[in-house]
Amino acid sequence: MKERQGGFLISKIKQIGGRKFDKILQERGVAAFNGAQGKILYVLWQGGSMTATEISKRSGLAKTTLTAMLSRMQEQGLIRAEENVGDRRSVLISLTGKAEALKGEYAAVSKEMEEIYYRGFSDGEIEAFEGCLERILKNLEEEQ
């Protein structure tokens, strides 16, 4: 049987894609956030205020990594931490106006990345591919 390389290929795509994302940000003069921070911003743009635990689950970032990143993003004026009225043991992370204003820039860079990723693919191939990725993600999440 042929050796499968899916995990290796996904890892390599993530590394090279992350570098390309950061390069596009630099080319566009977006210095307010990096690619890793963009992942957190994306989660907050999609879901609104949430706890660090929720951000960790939605982004796939480890809580230990996330804590340091959130602290830096707060220093940069991208997010704020507020008391969680529903659970005083946790805080809610929300976006600042500065971060909200960057949503269009992020969307433009994401669109450019999408065009690079899917160059030469048909709509059917993209749908099938993303369906496979969703199944892999589900399998991994069930193992956690």
PDB file of C-alpha atoms in Angstrom:
ATOM      1  CA  MET A   1       0.000   0.000   0.000  1.00  0.00           C
ATOM      2  CA  LYS A   2       1.197   3.496  -0.837  1.00  0.00           C
ATOM      3  CA  GLU A   3       2.388   5.641   2.054  1.00  0.00           C
ATOM      4  CA  ARG A   4      -0.148   8.405   2.810  1.00  0.00           C
ATOM      5  CA  GLN A   5       1.169  11.946   3.208  1.00  0.00           C
ATOM      6  CA  GLY A   6      -1.966  13.944   4.019  1.00  0.00           C
ATOM      7  CA  GLY A   7      -0.802  15.147   7.424  1.00  0.00           C
ATOM      8  CA  PHE A   8       2.619  16.119   6.108  1.00  0.00           C
ATOM      9  CA  LEU A   9       1.073  17.967   3.155  1.00  0.00           C
ATOM     10  CA  ILE A  10      -1.416  19.824   5.372  1.00  0.00           C
ATOM     11  CA  SER A  11       1.410  20.842   7.709  1.00  0.00           C
ATOM     12  CA  LYS A  12       3.555  22.054   4.820  1.00  0.00           C
ATOM     13  CA  ILE A  13       0.620  23.984   3.291  1.00  0.00           C
ATOM     14  CA  LYS A  14      -0.004  25.623   6.680  1.00  0.00           C
ATOM     15  CA  GLN A  15       3.630  26.722   6.992  1.00  0.00           C
ATOM     16  CA  ILE A  16       4.018  28.033   3.451  1.00  0.00           C
ATOM     17  CA  GLY A  17       0.523  29.539   3.455  1.00  0.00           C
ATOM     18  CA  GLY A  18       1.246  31.365   6.707  1.00  0.00           C
ATOM     19  CA  ARG A  19       4.424  32.856   5.282  1.00  0.00           C
ATOM     20  CA  LYS A  20       2.577  33.927   2.112  1.00  0.00           C
ATOM     21  CA  PHE A  21      -0.250  35.451   4.166  1.00  0.00           C
ATOM     22  CA  ASP A  22       2.270  37.485   6.177  1.00  0.00           C
ATOM     23  CA  LYS A  23       4.042  38.544   2.953  1.00  0.00           C
ATOM     24  CA  ILE A  24       0.771  39.782   1.459  1.00  0.00           C
ATOM     25  CA  LEU A  25       0.027  41.714   4.658  1.00  0.00           C
ATOM     26  CA  GLN A  26       3.480  43.313   4.391  1.00  0.00           C
ATOM     27  CA  GLU A  27       3.034  44.117   0.686  1.00  0.00           C
ATOM     28  CA  ARG A  28      -0.293  45.799   1.449  1.00  0.00           C
ATOM     29  CA  GLY A  29       1.255  47.779   4.301  1.00  0.00           C
ATOM     30  CA  VAL A  30      -0.900  46.113   6.963  1.00  0.00           C
ATOM     31  CA  ALA A  31       1.247  46.240  10.076  1.00  0.00           C
ATOM     32  CA  ALA A  32      -1.538  46.202  12.671  1.00  0.00           C
ATOM     33  CA  PHE A  33      -1.611  42.396  12.940  1.00  0.00           C
ATOM     34  CA  ASN A  34       0.200  39.288  11.718  1.00  0.00           C
ATOM     35  CA  GLY A  35      -1.254  36.109  10.247  1.00  0.00           C
ATOM     36  CA  ALA A  36      -1.523  34.308  13.579  1.00  0.00           C
ATOM     37  CA  GLN A  37      -3.315  37.284  15.137  1.00  0.00           C
ATOM     38  CA  GLY A  38      -5.536  37.413  12.064  1.00  0.00           C
ATOM     39  CA  LYS A  39      -6.846  33.966  12.992  1.00  0.00           C
ATOM     40  CA  ILE A  40      -7.994  35.330  16.372  1.00  0.00           C
ATOM     41  CA  LEU A  41      -9.467  38.443  14.790  1.00  0.00           C
ATOM     42  CA  TYR A  42     -11.344  36.294  12.274  1.00  0.00           C
ATOM     43  CA  VAL A  43     -12.894  34.206  15.057  1.00  0.00           C
ATOM     44  CA  LEU A  44     -13.998  37.374  16.887  1.00  0.00           C
ATOM     45  CA  TRP A  45     -15.321  39.003  13.697  1.00  0.00           C
ATOM     46  CA  GLN A  46     -17.421  35.889  13.105  1.00  0.00           C
ATOM     47  CA  GLY A  47     -18.587  35.228  16.659  1.00  0.00           C
ATOM     48  CA  GLY A  48     -18.461  38.486  18.603  1.00  0.00           C
ATOM     49  CA  SER A  49     -17.253  38.658  22.200  1.00  0.00           C
ATOM     50  CA  MET A  50     -16.200  35.352  23.736  1.00  0.00           C
ATOM     51  CA  THR A  51     -13.965  33.806  26.363  1.00  0.00           C
ATOM     52  CA  ALA A  52     -10.400  32.722  25.692  1.00  0.00           C
ATOM     53  CA  THR A  53     -11.566  29.100  25.958  1.00  0.00           C
ATOM     54  CA  GLU A  54     -14.096  29.676  23.162  1.00  0.00           C
ATOM     55  CA  ILE A  55     -11.467  31.424  21.017  1.00  0.00           C
ATOM     56  CA  SER A  56      -9.115  28.488  21.580  1.00  0.00           C
ATOM     57  CA  LYS A  57     -11.751  25.971  20.470  1.00  0.00           C
ATOM     58  CA  ARG A  58     -12.772  27.941  17.383  1.00  0.00           C
ATOM     59  CA  SER A  59      -9.255  28.857  16.268  1.00  0.00           C
ATOM     60  CA  GLY A  60      -7.485  25.617  17.132  1.00  0.00           C
ATOM     61  CA  LEU A  61      -4.817  27.564  19.032  1.00  0.00           C
ATOM     62  CA  ALA A  62      -3.589  26.110  22.328  1.00  0.00           C
ATOM     63  CA  LYS A  63      -4.670  28.122  25.364  1.00  0.00           C
ATOM     64  CA  THR A  64      -1.057  28.653  26.423  1.00  0.00           C
ATOM     65  CA  THR A  65      -0.217  30.149  23.018  1.00  0.00           C
ATOM     66  CA  LEU A  66      -3.440  32.113  22.945  1.00  0.00           C
ATOM     67  CA  THR A  67      -2.900  33.781  26.328  1.00  0.00           C
ATOM     68  CA  ALA A  68       0.357  35.414  25.230  1.00  0.00           C
ATOM     69  CA  MET A  69      -1.130  36.431  21.882  1.00  0.00           C
ATOM     70  CA  LEU A  70      -4.203  37.986  23.505  1.00  0.00           C
ATOM     71  CA  SER A  71      -2.003  39.965  25.877  1.00  0.00           C
ATOM     72  CA  ARG A  72       0.021  41.340  22.965  1.00  0.00           C
ATOM     73  CA  MET A  73      -3.121  42.121  20.964  1.00  0.00           C
ATOM     74  CA  GLN A  74      -4.527  44.012  23.937  1.00  0.00           C
ATOM     75  CA  GLU A  75      -1.316  46.066  24.138  1.00  0.00           C
ATOM     76  CA  GLN A  76      -1.691  46.803  20.408  1.00  0.00           C
ATOM     77  CA  GLY A  77      -5.233  48.083  20.956  1.00  0.00           C
ATOM     78  CA  LEU A  78      -6.879  45.326  18.898  1.00  0.00           C
ATOM     79  CA  ILE A  79      -8.886  43.680  21.669  1.00  0.00           C
ATOM     80  CA  ARG A  80     -10.135  44.415  25.146  1.00  0.00           C
ATOM     81  CA  ALA A  81     -10.866  42.084  28.040  1.00  0.00           C
ATOM     82  CA  GLU A  82     -14.035  42.793  29.991  1.00  0.00           C
ATOM     83  CA  GLU A  83     -15.640  41.207  33.006  1.00  0.00           C
ATOM     84  CA  ASN A  84     -17.937  38.347  32.046  1.00  0.00           C
ATOM     85  CA  VAL A  85     -21.155  39.201  33.861  1.00  0.00           C
ATOM     86  CA  GLY A  86     -22.464  35.662  33.286  1.00  0.00           C
ATOM     87  CA  ASP A  87     -19.373  34.022  34.823  1.00  0.00           C
ATOM     88  CA  ARG A  88     -17.130  36.121  37.030  1.00  0.00           C
ATOM     89  CA  ARG A  89     -14.356  33.505  36.805  1.00  0.00           C
ATOM     90  CA  SER A  90     -13.723  34.392  33.156  1.00  0.00           C
ATOM     91  CA  VAL A  91     -13.376  37.467  31.004  1.00  0.00           C
ATOM     92  CA  LEU A  92     -14.886  38.227  27.630  1.00  0.00           C
ATOM     93  CA  ILE A  93     -12.559  39.177  24.810  1.00  0.00           C
ATOM     94  CA  SER A  94     -13.972  41.677  22.342  1.00  0.00           C
ATOM     95  CA  LEU A  95     -12.713  43.699  19.416  1.00  0.00           C
ATOM     96  CA  THR A  96     -11.880  47.369  19.557  1.00  0.00           C
ATOM     97  CA  GLY A  97     -12.893  49.863  16.898  1.00  0.00           C
ATOM     98  CA  LYS A  98      -9.341  49.645  15.570  1.00  0.00           C
ATOM     99  CA  ALA A  99      -9.748  45.900  14.965  1.00  0.00           C
ATOM    100  CA  GLU A 100     -13.222  46.308  13.463  1.00  0.00           C
ATOM    101  CA  ALA A 101     -11.756  48.762  10.966  1.00  0.00           C
ATOM    102  CA  LEU A 102      -9.239  46.125   9.805  1.00  0.00           C
ATOM    103  CA  LYS A 103     -11.875  43.584   8.762  1.00  0.00           C
ATOM    104  CA  GLY A 104     -11.864  44.751   5.143  1.00  0.00           C
ATOM    105  CA  GLU A 105      -8.081  44.441   4.904  1.00  0.00           C
ATOM    106  CA  TYR A 106      -8.222  40.917   6.308  1.00  0.00           C
ATOM    107  CA  ALA A 107     -10.987  39.969   3.865  1.00  0.00           C
ATOM    108  CA  ALA A 108      -8.940  41.269   0.911  1.00  0.00           C
ATOM    109  CA  VAL A 109      -5.843  39.303   1.957  1.00  0.00           C
ATOM    110  CA  SER A 110      -7.971  36.190   2.550  1.00  0.00           C
ATOM    111  CA  LYS A 111      -9.496  36.547  -0.915  1.00  0.00           C
ATOM    112  CA  GLU A 112      -6.026  36.790  -2.449  1.00  0.00           C
ATOM    113  CA  MET A 113      -4.962  33.660  -0.553  1.00  0.00           C
ATOM    114  CA  GLU A 114      -8.089  31.843  -1.721  1.00  0.00           C
ATOM    115  CA  GLU A 115      -7.227  32.690  -5.331  1.00  0.00           C
ATOM    116  CA  ILE A 116      -3.721  31.287  -4.841  1.00  0.00           C
ATOM    117  CA  TYR A 117      -4.952  28.123  -3.091  1.00  0.00           C
ATOM    118  CA  TYR A 118      -7.592  27.280  -5.667  1.00  0.00           C
ATOM    119  CA  ARG A 119      -5.894  28.386  -8.881  1.00  0.00           C
ATOM    120  CA  GLY A 120      -6.840  25.854 -11.565  1.00  0.00           C
ATOM    121  CA  PHE A 121      -9.519  24.104  -9.476  1.00  0.00           C
ATOM    122  CA  SER A 122     -13.144  23.770 -10.574  1.00  0.00           C
ATOM    123  CA  ASP A 123     -15.971  24.651  -8.169  1.00  0.00           C
ATOM    124  CA  GLY A 124     -16.735  20.932  -7.822  1.00  0.00           C
ATOM    125  CA  GLU A 125     -13.127  20.120  -6.956  1.00  0.00           C
ATOM    126  CA  ILE A 126     -13.073  22.871  -4.328  1.00  0.00           C
ATOM    127  CA  GLU A 127     -16.305  21.634  -2.739  1.00  0.00           C
ATOM    128  CA  ALA A 128     -15.064  18.023  -2.676  1.00  0.00           C
ATOM    129  CA  PHE A 129     -11.687  19.065  -1.244  1.00  0.00           C
ATOM    130  CA  GLU A 130     -13.216  21.203   1.495  1.00  0.00           C
ATOM    131  CA  GLY A 131     -15.628  18.383   2.303  1.00  0.00           C
ATOM    132  CA  CYS A 132     -12.667  16.061   2.821  1.00  0.00           C
ATOM    133  CA  LEU A 133     -10.908  18.622   5.028  1.00  0.00           C
ATOM    134  CA  GLU A 134     -14.058  19.006   7.143  1.00  0.00           C
ATOM    135  CA  ARG A 135     -14.181  15.222   7.611  1.00  0.00           C
ATOM    136  CA  ILE A 136     -10.520  15.136   8.656  1.00  0.00           C
ATOM    137  CA  LEU A 137     -11.133  17.987  11.109  1.00  0.00           C
ATOM    138  CA  LYS A 138     -14.163  16.195  12.556  1.00  0.00           C
ATOM    139  CA  ASN A 139     -12.117  12.998  12.972  1.00  0.00           C
ATOM    140  CA  LEU A 140      -9.388  14.905  14.806  1.00  0.00           C
ATOM    141  CA  GLU A 141     -11.850  16.776  17.031  1.00  0.00           C
ATOM    142  CA  GLU A 142     -13.457  13.461  18.039  1.00  0.00           C
ATOM    143  CA  GLU A 143     -10.032  12.251  19.199  1.00  0.00           C
ATOM    144  CA  GLN A 144      -9.404  15.234  21.501  1.00  0.00           C
TER     145      GLN A 144
END
